[in-house]
Amino acid sequence: MRMTYAARTWWEDRALPRLVDVALSDVTSRPWREAVCGPVSGRVLEIGFGSGRNLEYYPETVTEVIAVEPADLAWERAADRVATFGRPVRRIGLDGASLALPDASVDVVVSTWTMCTIPDLDSAVREMHRTLRPGGSVRYVEHVRSHHPRVRRVQERLQPFWRSVAGGCHLARDIAGMLETAGFVVTPLYPEGPRRPSSPARLELVPFEAGVAVPGGHLAE
């Protein structure tokens, strides 16, 4: 049965958020979060808010964060970070595929290690496109499909098991391709510094990929 956010299990809602929080600790994720979150400003829509780890990376130019988060435990674990953020943070729903927001109402969409898990990603990407203001962008980091055929075959073999234990996560989604199909132009984004923890061009089972996606006709900054 296809997982939906309306039919989440105890594992998905109470246990998995703790494991994800550990797996994407600051040691692992810091360079990527800095690259994705550091240059943003204005009203931010964050798809997959989790425990609020991105908040410390947002600059003072961010005026509000609108959070979409399906797991109640993750939102509970974010309470201290939300309290110290100093600007409004509000949770608007569970599912990025249907957003209770007007058209052209946010300046930037941020998604970190979330689009791999959204059941109806095509609809979610269309919602991102709909809610962005002119000149806005989607900034993301994900684990993605490997560029290497042998690694990709391993990803495909592991997918049924991985999906069952990882809350519906897809090991090998082509995130950039799905964004481009929805009318975005995607520019690759890389973390700064000598250490790059991952690259799709390397022989890794779970390669990371970051990018900036803008609606066609606009240039990414």
N, C-alpha and C. Protein backbone atom coordinates (compact mmCIF):
# COMPACT_ATOMS: atom_id res chain seq x y z
N MET A 1 0.85 -1.20 0.00
CA MET A 1 0.00 0.00 0.00
C MET A 1 0.88 1.25 0.00
N ARG A 2 0.52 2.21 -0.79
CA ARG A 2 1.30 3.43 -0.87
C ARG A 2 1.10 4.26 0.40
N MET A 3 2.22 4.69 0.97
CA MET A 3 2.14 5.49 2.19
C MET A 3 1.62 6.89 1.89
N THR A 4 0.75 7.38 2.72
CA THR A 4 0.34 8.77 2.68
C THR A 4 0.57 9.37 4.04
N TYR A 5 0.61 10.69 4.10
CA TYR A 5 0.83 11.34 5.38
C TYR A 5 -0.36 11.15 6.32
N ALA A 6 -1.50 10.78 5.78
CA ALA A 6 -2.68 10.58 6.63
C ALA A 6 -2.67 9.20 7.30
N ALA A 7 -1.79 8.30 6.86
CA ALA A 7 -1.77 6.95 7.39
C ALA A 7 -0.37 6.59 7.89
N ARG A 8 0.18 7.42 8.73
CA ARG A 8 1.53 7.21 9.24
C ARG A 8 1.51 6.24 10.41
N THR A 9 2.55 5.43 10.49
CA THR A 9 2.67 4.45 11.57
C THR A 9 3.41 5.05 12.76
N TRP A 10 3.39 4.30 13.88
CA TRP A 10 4.17 4.72 15.04
C TRP A 10 5.64 4.86 14.67
N TRP A 11 6.17 3.94 13.89
CA TRP A 11 7.57 3.99 13.48
C TRP A 11 7.88 5.29 12.73
N GLU A 12 7.01 5.65 11.80
CA GLU A 12 7.24 6.84 10.97
C GLU A 12 7.08 8.13 11.76
N ASP A 13 6.14 8.14 12.72
CA ASP A 13 5.84 9.39 13.40
C ASP A 13 6.62 9.59 14.69
N ARG A 14 7.04 8.48 15.35
CA ARG A 14 7.67 8.62 16.66
C ARG A 14 9.12 8.15 16.70
N ALA A 15 9.47 7.12 15.96
CA ALA A 15 10.84 6.58 16.01
C ALA A 15 11.73 7.16 14.92
N LEU A 16 11.25 7.16 13.70
CA LEU A 16 12.08 7.59 12.58
C LEU A 16 12.60 9.02 12.72
N PRO A 17 11.79 9.98 13.20
CA PRO A 17 12.33 11.34 13.35
C PRO A 17 13.57 11.41 14.24
N ARG A 18 13.64 10.58 15.26
CA ARG A 18 14.83 10.56 16.13
C ARG A 18 16.05 10.06 15.36
N LEU A 19 15.86 9.00 14.58
CA LEU A 19 16.96 8.44 13.81
C LEU A 19 17.45 9.42 12.75
N VAL A 20 16.51 10.08 12.07
CA VAL A 20 16.89 11.06 11.05
C VAL A 20 17.66 12.21 11.68
N ASP A 21 17.23 12.64 12.85
CA ASP A 21 17.89 13.74 13.54
C ASP A 21 19.35 13.41 13.83
N VAL A 22 19.61 12.16 14.22
CA VAL A 22 20.98 11.73 14.48
C VAL A 22 21.77 11.60 13.18
N ALA A 23 21.16 10.98 12.17
CA ALA A 23 21.86 10.75 10.90
C ALA A 23 22.24 12.05 10.21
N LEU A 24 21.41 13.08 10.36
CA LEU A 24 21.68 14.37 9.72
C LEU A 24 22.10 15.39 10.77
N SER A 25 22.96 14.96 11.67
CA SER A 25 23.50 15.86 12.69
C SER A 25 24.35 16.94 12.04
N ASP A 26 24.74 17.92 12.82
CA ASP A 26 25.52 19.04 12.28
C ASP A 26 26.83 18.58 11.67
N VAL A 27 27.45 17.55 12.22
CA VAL A 27 28.72 17.07 11.68
C VAL A 27 28.55 16.65 10.22
N THR A 28 27.47 15.94 9.94
CA THR A 28 27.22 15.46 8.58
C THR A 28 26.69 16.55 7.67
N SER A 29 25.81 17.37 8.17
CA SER A 29 25.01 18.23 7.30
C SER A 29 25.44 19.69 7.23
N ARG A 30 26.29 20.13 8.14
CA ARG A 30 26.59 21.56 8.24
C ARG A 30 26.98 22.21 6.90
N PRO A 31 27.96 21.68 6.15
CA PRO A 31 28.33 22.38 4.90
C PRO A 31 27.17 22.52 3.93
N TRP A 32 26.32 21.52 3.89
CA TRP A 32 25.19 21.55 2.98
C TRP A 32 24.12 22.53 3.45
N ARG A 33 23.83 22.54 4.74
CA ARG A 33 22.85 23.49 5.27
C ARG A 33 23.33 24.93 5.09
N GLU A 34 24.60 25.17 5.30
CA GLU A 34 25.14 26.52 5.11
C GLU A 34 24.97 26.97 3.66
N ALA A 35 25.23 26.07 2.72
CA ALA A 35 25.12 26.42 1.30
C ALA A 35 23.67 26.67 0.89
N VAL A 36 22.75 25.87 1.43
CA VAL A 36 21.34 25.98 1.04
C VAL A 36 20.64 27.12 1.75
N CYS A 37 20.88 27.27 3.05
CA CYS A 37 20.10 28.21 3.87
C CYS A 37 20.75 29.58 4.02
N GLY A 38 22.05 29.67 3.89
CA GLY A 38 22.75 30.91 4.20
C GLY A 38 22.35 32.12 3.37
N PRO A 39 22.11 31.98 2.06
CA PRO A 39 21.85 33.16 1.23
C PRO A 39 20.38 33.59 1.15
N VAL A 40 19.48 33.02 1.94
CA VAL A 40 18.05 33.29 1.75
C VAL A 40 17.61 34.53 2.52
N SER A 41 16.44 35.04 2.13
CA SER A 41 15.87 36.21 2.82
C SER A 41 14.36 36.22 2.63
N GLY A 42 13.70 37.05 3.44
CA GLY A 42 12.26 37.21 3.32
C GLY A 42 11.48 36.07 3.95
N ARG A 43 10.39 35.72 3.33
CA ARG A 43 9.47 34.70 3.84
C ARG A 43 9.86 33.34 3.27
N VAL A 44 10.22 32.42 4.16
CA VAL A 44 10.72 31.10 3.76
C VAL A 44 9.66 30.04 4.00
N LEU A 45 9.41 29.23 2.99
CA LEU A 45 8.59 28.03 3.13
C LEU A 45 9.54 26.85 3.21
N GLU A 46 9.53 26.15 4.34
CA GLU A 46 10.42 25.00 4.50
C GLU A 46 9.61 23.71 4.44
N ILE A 47 9.89 22.91 3.42
CA ILE A 47 9.23 21.63 3.22
C ILE A 47 10.06 20.56 3.91
N GLY A 48 9.51 19.96 4.96
CA GLY A 48 10.26 18.99 5.75
C GLY A 48 11.06 19.69 6.82
N PHE A 49 10.38 20.36 7.71
CA PHE A 49 11.00 21.19 8.74
C PHE A 49 11.79 20.37 9.75
N GLY A 50 11.35 19.14 10.00
CA GLY A 50 12.04 18.28 10.96
C GLY A 50 12.08 18.88 12.35
N SER A 51 13.23 18.78 13.00
CA SER A 51 13.40 19.32 14.35
C SER A 51 13.95 20.74 14.34
N GLY A 52 13.88 21.40 13.18
CA GLY A 52 14.27 22.81 13.11
C GLY A 52 15.75 23.06 13.00
N ARG A 53 16.52 22.08 12.54
CA ARG A 53 17.97 22.26 12.46
C ARG A 53 18.39 23.38 11.51
N ASN A 54 17.57 23.69 10.51
CA ASN A 54 17.95 24.74 9.57
C ASN A 54 17.87 26.14 10.17
N LEU A 55 17.13 26.31 11.25
CA LEU A 55 16.89 27.66 11.77
C LEU A 55 18.18 28.41 12.07
N GLU A 56 19.16 27.74 12.64
CA GLU A 56 20.40 28.43 13.01
C GLU A 56 21.20 28.89 11.80
N TYR A 57 20.89 28.36 10.63
CA TYR A 57 21.63 28.72 9.42
C TYR A 57 20.98 29.87 8.64
N TYR A 58 19.75 30.23 9.00
CA TYR A 58 19.09 31.33 8.30
C TYR A 58 19.65 32.66 8.77
N PRO A 59 19.92 33.58 7.85
CA PRO A 59 20.42 34.90 8.25
C PRO A 59 19.31 35.78 8.82
N GLU A 60 19.69 36.93 9.34
CA GLU A 60 18.72 37.86 9.92
C GLU A 60 17.75 38.40 8.89
N THR A 61 18.09 38.29 7.61
CA THR A 61 17.21 38.79 6.56
C THR A 61 15.96 37.93 6.37
N VAL A 62 15.92 36.76 6.99
CA VAL A 62 14.71 35.93 6.96
C VAL A 62 13.71 36.51 7.96
N THR A 63 12.50 36.79 7.50
CA THR A 63 11.50 37.43 8.35
C THR A 63 10.48 36.46 8.94
N GLU A 64 10.28 35.33 8.28
CA GLU A 64 9.31 34.34 8.75
C GLU A 64 9.63 32.99 8.13
N VAL A 65 9.39 31.93 8.89
CA VAL A 65 9.54 30.57 8.37
C VAL A 65 8.20 29.86 8.49
N ILE A 66 7.72 29.35 7.37
CA ILE A 66 6.48 28.59 7.32
C ILE A 66 6.87 27.13 7.18
N ALA A 67 6.48 26.32 8.15
CA ALA A 67 6.97 24.94 8.24
C ALA A 67 5.92 23.93 7.80
N VAL A 68 6.33 23.02 6.94
CA VAL A 68 5.53 21.84 6.60
C VAL A 68 6.26 20.63 7.16
N GLU A 69 5.63 19.92 8.08
CA GLU A 69 6.28 18.79 8.75
C GLU A 69 5.24 17.73 9.11
N PRO A 70 5.36 16.51 8.57
CA PRO A 70 4.36 15.48 8.84
C PRO A 70 4.47 14.82 10.21
N ALA A 71 5.66 14.83 10.82
CA ALA A 71 5.86 14.09 12.07
C ALA A 71 5.66 15.00 13.28
N ASP A 72 4.70 14.66 14.12
CA ASP A 72 4.45 15.46 15.32
C ASP A 72 5.67 15.48 16.24
N LEU A 73 6.37 14.35 16.37
CA LEU A 73 7.53 14.30 17.25
C LEU A 73 8.62 15.25 16.78
N ALA A 74 8.85 15.30 15.48
CA ALA A 74 9.86 16.22 14.96
C ALA A 74 9.52 17.66 15.32
N TRP A 75 8.24 18.03 15.16
CA TRP A 75 7.81 19.39 15.51
C TRP A 75 7.98 19.64 17.00
N GLU A 76 7.68 18.65 17.83
CA GLU A 76 7.88 18.80 19.27
C GLU A 76 9.36 19.01 19.60
N ARG A 77 10.23 18.28 18.92
CA ARG A 77 11.67 18.39 19.17
C ARG A 77 12.23 19.73 18.69
N ALA A 78 11.48 20.42 17.85
CA ALA A 78 11.92 21.72 17.34
C ALA A 78 11.61 22.86 18.30
N ALA A 79 10.90 22.61 19.38
CA ALA A 79 10.35 23.69 20.22
C ALA A 79 11.42 24.65 20.71
N ASP A 80 12.54 24.15 21.20
CA ASP A 80 13.58 25.04 21.73
C ASP A 80 14.19 25.89 20.62
N ARG A 81 14.42 25.30 19.47
CA ARG A 81 15.00 26.06 18.36
C ARG A 81 14.03 27.13 17.87
N VAL A 82 12.75 26.80 17.82
CA VAL A 82 11.74 27.78 17.42
C VAL A 82 11.68 28.92 18.43
N ALA A 83 11.76 28.60 19.72
CA ALA A 83 11.65 29.61 20.77
C ALA A 83 12.81 30.60 20.73
N THR A 84 13.99 30.14 20.33
CA THR A 84 15.17 31.02 20.32
C THR A 84 15.42 31.67 18.97
N PHE A 85 14.61 31.35 17.97
CA PHE A 85 14.84 31.88 16.62
C PHE A 85 14.61 33.38 16.55
N GLY A 86 13.63 33.86 17.31
CA GLY A 86 13.40 35.30 17.37
C GLY A 86 12.53 35.88 16.28
N ARG A 87 12.03 35.05 15.39
CA ARG A 87 11.13 35.48 14.33
C ARG A 87 10.01 34.45 14.20
N PRO A 88 8.91 34.80 13.56
CA PRO A 88 7.78 33.86 13.52
C PRO A 88 8.13 32.56 12.80
N VAL A 89 7.73 31.45 13.41
CA VAL A 89 7.81 30.13 12.79
C VAL A 89 6.46 29.46 13.02
N ARG A 90 5.78 29.09 11.96
CA ARG A 90 4.47 28.47 12.12
C ARG A 90 4.34 27.24 11.23
N ARG A 91 3.69 26.26 11.77
CA ARG A 91 3.46 25.00 11.05
C ARG A 91 2.12 25.08 10.35
N ILE A 92 2.12 24.85 9.04
CA ILE A 92 0.87 25.02 8.30
C ILE A 92 0.26 23.70 7.83
N GLY A 93 0.97 22.61 7.96
CA GLY A 93 0.39 21.35 7.49
C GLY A 93 1.38 20.23 7.47
N LEU A 94 0.91 19.09 6.98
CA LEU A 94 1.70 17.87 6.98
C LEU A 94 2.25 17.51 5.61
N ASP A 95 1.62 17.99 4.56
CA ASP A 95 1.88 17.45 3.23
C ASP A 95 2.25 18.56 2.25
N GLY A 96 3.46 18.51 1.70
CA GLY A 96 3.88 19.51 0.74
C GLY A 96 3.13 19.46 -0.56
N ALA A 97 2.36 18.40 -0.80
CA ALA A 97 1.61 18.28 -2.05
C ALA A 97 0.34 19.10 -2.06
N SER A 98 -0.04 19.67 -0.91
CA SER A 98 -1.24 20.51 -0.83
C SER A 98 -1.00 21.57 0.23
N LEU A 99 -0.66 22.77 -0.21
CA LEU A 99 -0.26 23.83 0.71
C LEU A 99 -1.38 24.86 0.88
N ALA A 100 -1.69 25.18 2.12
CA ALA A 100 -2.71 26.18 2.42
C ALA A 100 -2.09 27.57 2.37
N LEU A 101 -1.60 27.93 1.19
CA LEU A 101 -0.96 29.23 0.99
C LEU A 101 -1.45 29.83 -0.32
N PRO A 102 -1.57 31.16 -0.38
CA PRO A 102 -1.96 31.80 -1.64
C PRO A 102 -0.86 31.67 -2.70
N ASP A 103 -1.24 31.90 -3.93
CA ASP A 103 -0.25 31.97 -5.00
C ASP A 103 0.75 33.08 -4.72
N ALA A 104 1.99 32.88 -5.16
CA ALA A 104 3.04 33.91 -5.09
C ALA A 104 3.13 34.55 -3.70
N SER A 105 3.25 33.71 -2.67
CA SER A 105 3.21 34.23 -1.30
C SER A 105 4.49 34.01 -0.51
N VAL A 106 5.49 33.32 -1.07
CA VAL A 106 6.75 33.11 -0.36
C VAL A 106 7.92 33.52 -1.24
N ASP A 107 9.01 33.90 -0.59
CA ASP A 107 10.20 34.36 -1.33
C ASP A 107 11.13 33.22 -1.71
N VAL A 108 11.16 32.19 -0.90
CA VAL A 108 12.06 31.06 -1.17
C VAL A 108 11.47 29.80 -0.54
N VAL A 109 11.67 28.69 -1.21
CA VAL A 109 11.32 27.38 -0.66
C VAL A 109 12.62 26.65 -0.33
N VAL A 110 12.71 26.12 0.88
CA VAL A 110 13.88 25.36 1.31
C VAL A 110 13.44 23.93 1.60
N SER A 111 14.21 22.97 1.11
CA SER A 111 13.94 21.56 1.40
C SER A 111 15.26 20.83 1.56
N THR A 112 15.49 20.26 2.74
CA THR A 112 16.73 19.54 2.99
C THR A 112 16.42 18.09 3.35
N TRP A 113 16.84 17.19 2.48
CA TRP A 113 16.65 15.75 2.68
C TRP A 113 15.18 15.39 2.96
N THR A 114 14.30 15.92 2.12
CA THR A 114 12.86 15.68 2.30
C THR A 114 12.18 15.22 1.02
N MET A 115 12.56 15.75 -0.13
CA MET A 115 11.88 15.41 -1.37
C MET A 115 12.02 13.93 -1.72
N CYS A 116 13.00 13.27 -1.13
CA CYS A 116 13.15 11.82 -1.32
C CYS A 116 11.98 11.05 -0.75
N THR A 117 11.24 11.64 0.18
CA THR A 117 10.23 10.92 0.96
C THR A 117 8.80 11.35 0.64
N ILE A 118 8.60 12.50 0.03
CA ILE A 118 7.24 12.98 -0.25
C ILE A 118 6.54 12.00 -1.19
N PRO A 119 5.40 11.43 -0.80
CA PRO A 119 4.74 10.42 -1.64
C PRO A 119 4.39 10.94 -3.03
N ASP A 120 3.79 12.12 -3.11
CA ASP A 120 3.38 12.69 -4.40
C ASP A 120 4.28 13.90 -4.68
N LEU A 121 5.51 13.61 -5.08
CA LEU A 121 6.47 14.70 -5.27
C LEU A 121 6.10 15.60 -6.44
N ASP A 122 5.52 15.04 -7.49
CA ASP A 122 5.12 15.87 -8.62
C ASP A 122 4.18 16.99 -8.18
N SER A 123 3.18 16.64 -7.35
CA SER A 123 2.25 17.65 -6.86
C SER A 123 2.95 18.64 -5.94
N ALA A 124 3.87 18.16 -5.11
CA ALA A 124 4.59 19.04 -4.20
C ALA A 124 5.43 20.05 -4.97
N VAL A 125 6.08 19.61 -6.02
CA VAL A 125 6.90 20.52 -6.83
C VAL A 125 6.02 21.56 -7.51
N ARG A 126 4.85 21.16 -7.98
CA ARG A 126 3.93 22.14 -8.57
C ARG A 126 3.47 23.16 -7.53
N GLU A 127 3.26 22.72 -6.29
CA GLU A 127 2.88 23.64 -5.23
C GLU A 127 4.02 24.62 -4.92
N MET A 128 5.25 24.16 -4.95
CA MET A 128 6.38 25.08 -4.77
C MET A 128 6.36 26.15 -5.86
N HIS A 129 6.15 25.72 -7.08
CA HIS A 129 6.11 26.64 -8.22
C HIS A 129 4.99 27.66 -8.03
N ARG A 130 3.83 27.19 -7.58
CA ARG A 130 2.65 28.06 -7.43
C ARG A 130 2.85 29.11 -6.35
N THR A 131 3.46 28.73 -5.24
CA THR A 131 3.54 29.63 -4.09
C THR A 131 4.71 30.60 -4.14
N LEU A 132 5.66 30.37 -5.05
CA LEU A 132 6.81 31.27 -5.14
C LEU A 132 6.43 32.61 -5.75
N ARG A 133 6.97 33.67 -5.17
CA ARG A 133 6.83 34.99 -5.76
C ARG A 133 7.76 35.13 -6.97
N PRO A 134 7.48 36.06 -7.88
CA PRO A 134 8.41 36.29 -9.00
C PRO A 134 9.82 36.57 -8.48
N GLY A 135 10.79 35.91 -9.07
CA GLY A 135 12.16 36.06 -8.62
C GLY A 135 12.56 35.12 -7.50
N GLY A 136 11.61 34.32 -7.02
CA GLY A 136 11.90 33.38 -5.93
C GLY A 136 12.60 32.13 -6.43
N SER A 137 13.02 31.29 -5.48
CA SER A 137 13.75 30.08 -5.84
C SER A 137 13.47 28.96 -4.85
N VAL A 138 13.71 27.75 -5.31
CA VAL A 138 13.73 26.56 -4.45
C VAL A 138 15.19 26.21 -4.21
N ARG A 139 15.59 26.11 -2.94
CA ARG A 139 16.95 25.73 -2.58
C ARG A 139 16.87 24.39 -1.85
N TYR A 140 17.65 23.42 -2.29
CA TYR A 140 17.47 22.07 -1.75
C TYR A 140 18.80 21.32 -1.68
N VAL A 141 18.80 20.31 -0.82
CA VAL A 141 19.83 19.27 -0.82
C VAL A 141 19.12 17.94 -0.60
N GLU A 142 19.52 16.94 -1.35
CA GLU A 142 18.89 15.62 -1.29
C GLU A 142 19.94 14.54 -1.51
N HIS A 143 19.61 13.32 -1.10
CA HIS A 143 20.36 12.18 -1.64
C HIS A 143 19.63 11.74 -2.89
N VAL A 144 20.38 11.34 -3.90
CA VAL A 144 19.80 11.20 -5.24
C VAL A 144 20.28 9.92 -5.91
N ARG A 145 19.76 9.72 -7.10
CA ARG A 145 20.16 8.60 -7.94
C ARG A 145 21.63 8.74 -8.33
N SER A 146 22.38 7.64 -8.20
CA SER A 146 23.79 7.67 -8.55
C SER A 146 23.98 7.85 -10.05
N HIS A 147 25.08 8.49 -10.43
CA HIS A 147 25.44 8.63 -11.84
C HIS A 147 26.09 7.35 -12.37
N HIS A 148 26.44 6.44 -11.48
CA HIS A 148 27.15 5.22 -11.89
C HIS A 148 26.17 4.06 -12.03
N PRO A 149 26.13 3.42 -13.19
CA PRO A 149 25.15 2.34 -13.41
C PRO A 149 25.21 1.23 -12.38
N ARG A 150 26.41 0.82 -11.97
CA ARG A 150 26.50 -0.28 -11.00
C ARG A 150 25.92 0.12 -9.65
N VAL A 151 26.24 1.33 -9.22
CA VAL A 151 25.69 1.80 -7.94
C VAL A 151 24.18 1.98 -8.06
N ARG A 152 23.73 2.47 -9.19
CA ARG A 152 22.29 2.67 -9.39
C ARG A 152 21.54 1.33 -9.32
N ARG A 153 22.14 0.27 -9.85
CA ARG A 153 21.50 -1.05 -9.77
C ARG A 153 21.39 -1.51 -8.32
N VAL A 154 22.42 -1.24 -7.53
CA VAL A 154 22.36 -1.58 -6.10
C VAL A 154 21.26 -0.79 -5.42
N GLN A 155 21.16 0.51 -5.73
CA GLN A 155 20.09 1.33 -5.16
C GLN A 155 18.72 0.74 -5.49
N GLU A 156 18.54 0.32 -6.73
CA GLU A 156 17.25 -0.23 -7.15
C GLU A 156 16.93 -1.53 -6.42
N ARG A 157 17.95 -2.36 -6.19
CA ARG A 157 17.72 -3.62 -5.48
C ARG A 157 17.35 -3.37 -4.02
N LEU A 158 17.97 -2.37 -3.43
CA LEU A 158 17.73 -2.07 -2.02
C LEU A 158 16.43 -1.31 -1.78
N GLN A 159 15.86 -0.72 -2.83
CA GLN A 159 14.76 0.22 -2.66
C GLN A 159 13.57 -0.35 -1.89
N PRO A 160 13.08 -1.56 -2.18
CA PRO A 160 11.91 -2.05 -1.42
C PRO A 160 12.15 -2.11 0.08
N PHE A 161 13.31 -2.62 0.49
CA PHE A 161 13.63 -2.67 1.92
C PHE A 161 13.81 -1.28 2.48
N TRP A 162 14.57 -0.45 1.77
CA TRP A 162 14.86 0.91 2.24
C TRP A 162 13.56 1.69 2.44
N ARG A 163 12.67 1.58 1.50
CA ARG A 163 11.41 2.32 1.59
C ARG A 163 10.59 1.88 2.79
N SER A 164 10.63 0.58 3.11
CA SER A 164 9.82 0.07 4.21
C SER A 164 10.33 0.52 5.57
N VAL A 165 11.65 0.73 5.70
CA VAL A 165 12.20 1.10 7.01
C VAL A 165 12.47 2.60 7.13
N ALA A 166 12.46 3.31 6.00
CA ALA A 166 12.83 4.73 6.00
C ALA A 166 11.66 5.64 5.68
N GLY A 167 10.46 5.24 6.06
CA GLY A 167 9.31 6.12 5.93
C GLY A 167 8.92 6.46 4.51
N GLY A 168 9.12 5.51 3.57
CA GLY A 168 8.76 5.76 2.18
C GLY A 168 9.84 6.43 1.37
N CYS A 169 11.04 6.55 1.93
CA CYS A 169 12.14 7.23 1.26
C CYS A 169 12.56 6.50 -0.02
N HIS A 170 12.86 7.28 -1.06
CA HIS A 170 13.36 6.74 -2.32
C HIS A 170 14.87 6.98 -2.40
N LEU A 171 15.62 5.90 -2.58
CA LEU A 171 17.08 6.02 -2.67
C LEU A 171 17.54 6.73 -3.92
N ALA A 172 16.78 6.63 -5.00
CA ALA A 172 17.33 7.00 -6.30
C ALA A 172 16.40 7.91 -7.11
N ARG A 173 15.81 8.89 -6.47
CA ARG A 173 14.99 9.84 -7.21
C ARG A 173 15.87 10.83 -7.98
N ASP A 174 15.40 11.21 -9.15
CA ASP A 174 16.06 12.25 -9.94
C ASP A 174 15.40 13.58 -9.59
N ILE A 175 15.86 14.19 -8.51
CA ILE A 175 15.21 15.40 -7.99
C ILE A 175 15.32 16.55 -8.99
N ALA A 176 16.51 16.78 -9.53
CA ALA A 176 16.68 17.88 -10.49
C ALA A 176 15.79 17.67 -11.71
N GLY A 177 15.71 16.43 -12.18
CA GLY A 177 14.87 16.14 -13.34
C GLY A 177 13.40 16.42 -13.08
N MET A 178 12.93 16.09 -11.88
CA MET A 178 11.53 16.33 -11.54
C MET A 178 11.24 17.82 -11.43
N LEU A 179 12.19 18.57 -10.90
CA LEU A 179 12.03 20.02 -10.84
C LEU A 179 12.00 20.62 -12.24
N GLU A 180 12.86 20.15 -13.11
CA GLU A 180 12.90 20.67 -14.48
C GLU A 180 11.61 20.34 -15.23
N THR A 181 11.06 19.17 -15.00
CA THR A 181 9.80 18.79 -15.63
C THR A 181 8.67 19.73 -15.21
N ALA A 182 8.75 20.24 -13.98
CA ALA A 182 7.72 21.15 -13.46
C ALA A 182 7.94 22.60 -13.90
N GLY A 183 8.95 22.85 -14.71
CA GLY A 183 9.15 24.20 -15.24
C GLY A 183 10.24 25.00 -14.57
N PHE A 184 11.06 24.36 -13.72
CA PHE A 184 12.17 25.05 -13.08
C PHE A 184 13.45 24.89 -13.90
N VAL A 185 14.33 25.85 -13.74
CA VAL A 185 15.70 25.76 -14.25
C VAL A 185 16.60 25.53 -13.04
N VAL A 186 17.37 24.45 -13.05
CA VAL A 186 18.15 24.04 -11.89
C VAL A 186 19.63 24.34 -12.10
N THR A 187 20.22 25.00 -11.11
CA THR A 187 21.66 25.26 -11.09
C THR A 187 22.28 24.49 -9.94
N PRO A 188 23.32 23.69 -10.19
CA PRO A 188 23.95 22.94 -9.08
C PRO A 188 24.52 23.88 -8.03
N LEU A 189 24.49 23.41 -6.79
CA LEU A 189 24.99 24.18 -5.66
C LEU A 189 25.92 23.27 -4.87
N TYR A 190 27.09 23.81 -4.49
CA TYR A 190 28.07 23.01 -3.76
C TYR A 190 28.44 23.69 -2.46
N PRO A 191 28.67 22.88 -1.40
CA PRO A 191 29.13 23.48 -0.14
C PRO A 191 30.54 24.02 -0.28
N GLU A 192 30.83 25.08 0.45
CA GLU A 192 32.15 25.69 0.39
C GLU A 192 33.13 24.94 1.28
N GLY A 193 34.42 25.19 1.05
CA GLY A 193 35.44 24.61 1.91
C GLY A 193 36.10 23.41 1.27
N PRO A 194 37.20 22.94 1.86
CA PRO A 194 37.96 21.85 1.26
C PRO A 194 37.27 20.50 1.35
N ARG A 195 36.35 20.32 2.32
CA ARG A 195 35.70 19.03 2.49
C ARG A 195 34.31 19.07 1.89
N ARG A 196 34.08 18.25 0.89
CA ARG A 196 32.74 18.08 0.34
C ARG A 196 32.29 16.68 0.72
N PRO A 197 31.34 16.56 1.64
CA PRO A 197 31.01 15.25 2.18
C PRO A 197 30.43 14.28 1.17
N SER A 198 30.03 14.75 0.01
CA SER A 198 29.43 13.84 -0.95
C SER A 198 29.37 14.50 -2.31
N SER A 199 29.26 13.69 -3.35
CA SER A 199 29.11 14.19 -4.70
C SER A 199 28.47 13.09 -5.54
N PRO A 200 27.48 13.42 -6.39
CA PRO A 200 26.86 12.40 -7.22
C PRO A 200 27.84 11.70 -8.14
N ALA A 201 28.98 12.33 -8.44
CA ALA A 201 29.95 11.75 -9.36
C ALA A 201 30.83 10.70 -8.71
N ARG A 202 30.76 10.55 -7.39
CA ARG A 202 31.58 9.58 -6.68
C ARG A 202 30.81 8.28 -6.48
N LEU A 203 31.57 7.20 -6.22
CA LEU A 203 30.95 5.89 -6.03
C LEU A 203 30.39 5.79 -4.62
N GLU A 204 29.22 6.37 -4.40
CA GLU A 204 28.57 6.36 -3.10
C GLU A 204 27.16 5.81 -3.26
N LEU A 205 26.74 5.05 -2.27
CA LEU A 205 25.40 4.48 -2.32
C LEU A 205 24.34 5.55 -2.11
N VAL A 206 24.66 6.56 -1.30
CA VAL A 206 23.71 7.64 -1.01
C VAL A 206 24.39 8.98 -1.29
N PRO A 207 24.57 9.33 -2.57
CA PRO A 207 25.22 10.60 -2.90
C PRO A 207 24.29 11.78 -2.64
N PHE A 208 24.87 12.89 -2.18
CA PHE A 208 24.11 14.11 -1.95
C PHE A 208 24.20 15.00 -3.18
N GLU A 209 23.14 15.78 -3.40
CA GLU A 209 23.10 16.75 -4.49
C GLU A 209 22.32 17.97 -4.01
N ALA A 210 22.86 19.15 -4.24
CA ALA A 210 22.19 20.39 -3.87
C ALA A 210 21.99 21.24 -5.12
N GLY A 211 20.98 22.11 -5.06
CA GLY A 211 20.73 22.95 -6.21
C GLY A 211 19.84 24.13 -5.87
N VAL A 212 19.81 25.07 -6.81
CA VAL A 212 18.89 26.21 -6.76
C VAL A 212 18.01 26.12 -7.99
N ALA A 213 16.71 26.08 -7.79
CA ALA A 213 15.76 25.95 -8.89
C ALA A 213 14.90 27.20 -8.96
N VAL A 214 14.85 27.79 -10.15
CA VAL A 214 14.01 28.97 -10.35
C VAL A 214 13.02 28.69 -11.48
N PRO A 215 11.83 29.29 -11.41
CA PRO A 215 10.90 29.13 -12.52
C PRO A 215 11.53 29.58 -13.82
N GLY A 216 11.24 28.89 -14.91
CA GLY A 216 11.83 29.21 -16.20
C GLY A 216 11.69 30.68 -16.55
N GLY A 217 12.78 31.24 -17.08
CA GLY A 217 12.78 32.66 -17.44
C GLY A 217 13.48 33.53 -16.44
N HIS A 218 13.81 32.98 -15.24
CA HIS A 218 14.55 33.73 -14.23
C HIS A 218 15.89 33.05 -14.01
N LEU A 219 16.89 33.81 -13.60
CA LEU A 219 18.22 33.28 -13.36
C LEU A 219 18.44 33.08 -11.88
N ALA A 220 19.07 31.95 -11.51
CA ALA A 220 19.43 31.70 -10.11
C ALA A 220 20.57 32.59 -9.70
N GLU A 221 20.51 33.11 -8.48
CA GLU A 221 21.60 33.93 -7.97
C GLU A 221 22.64 33.05 -7.30
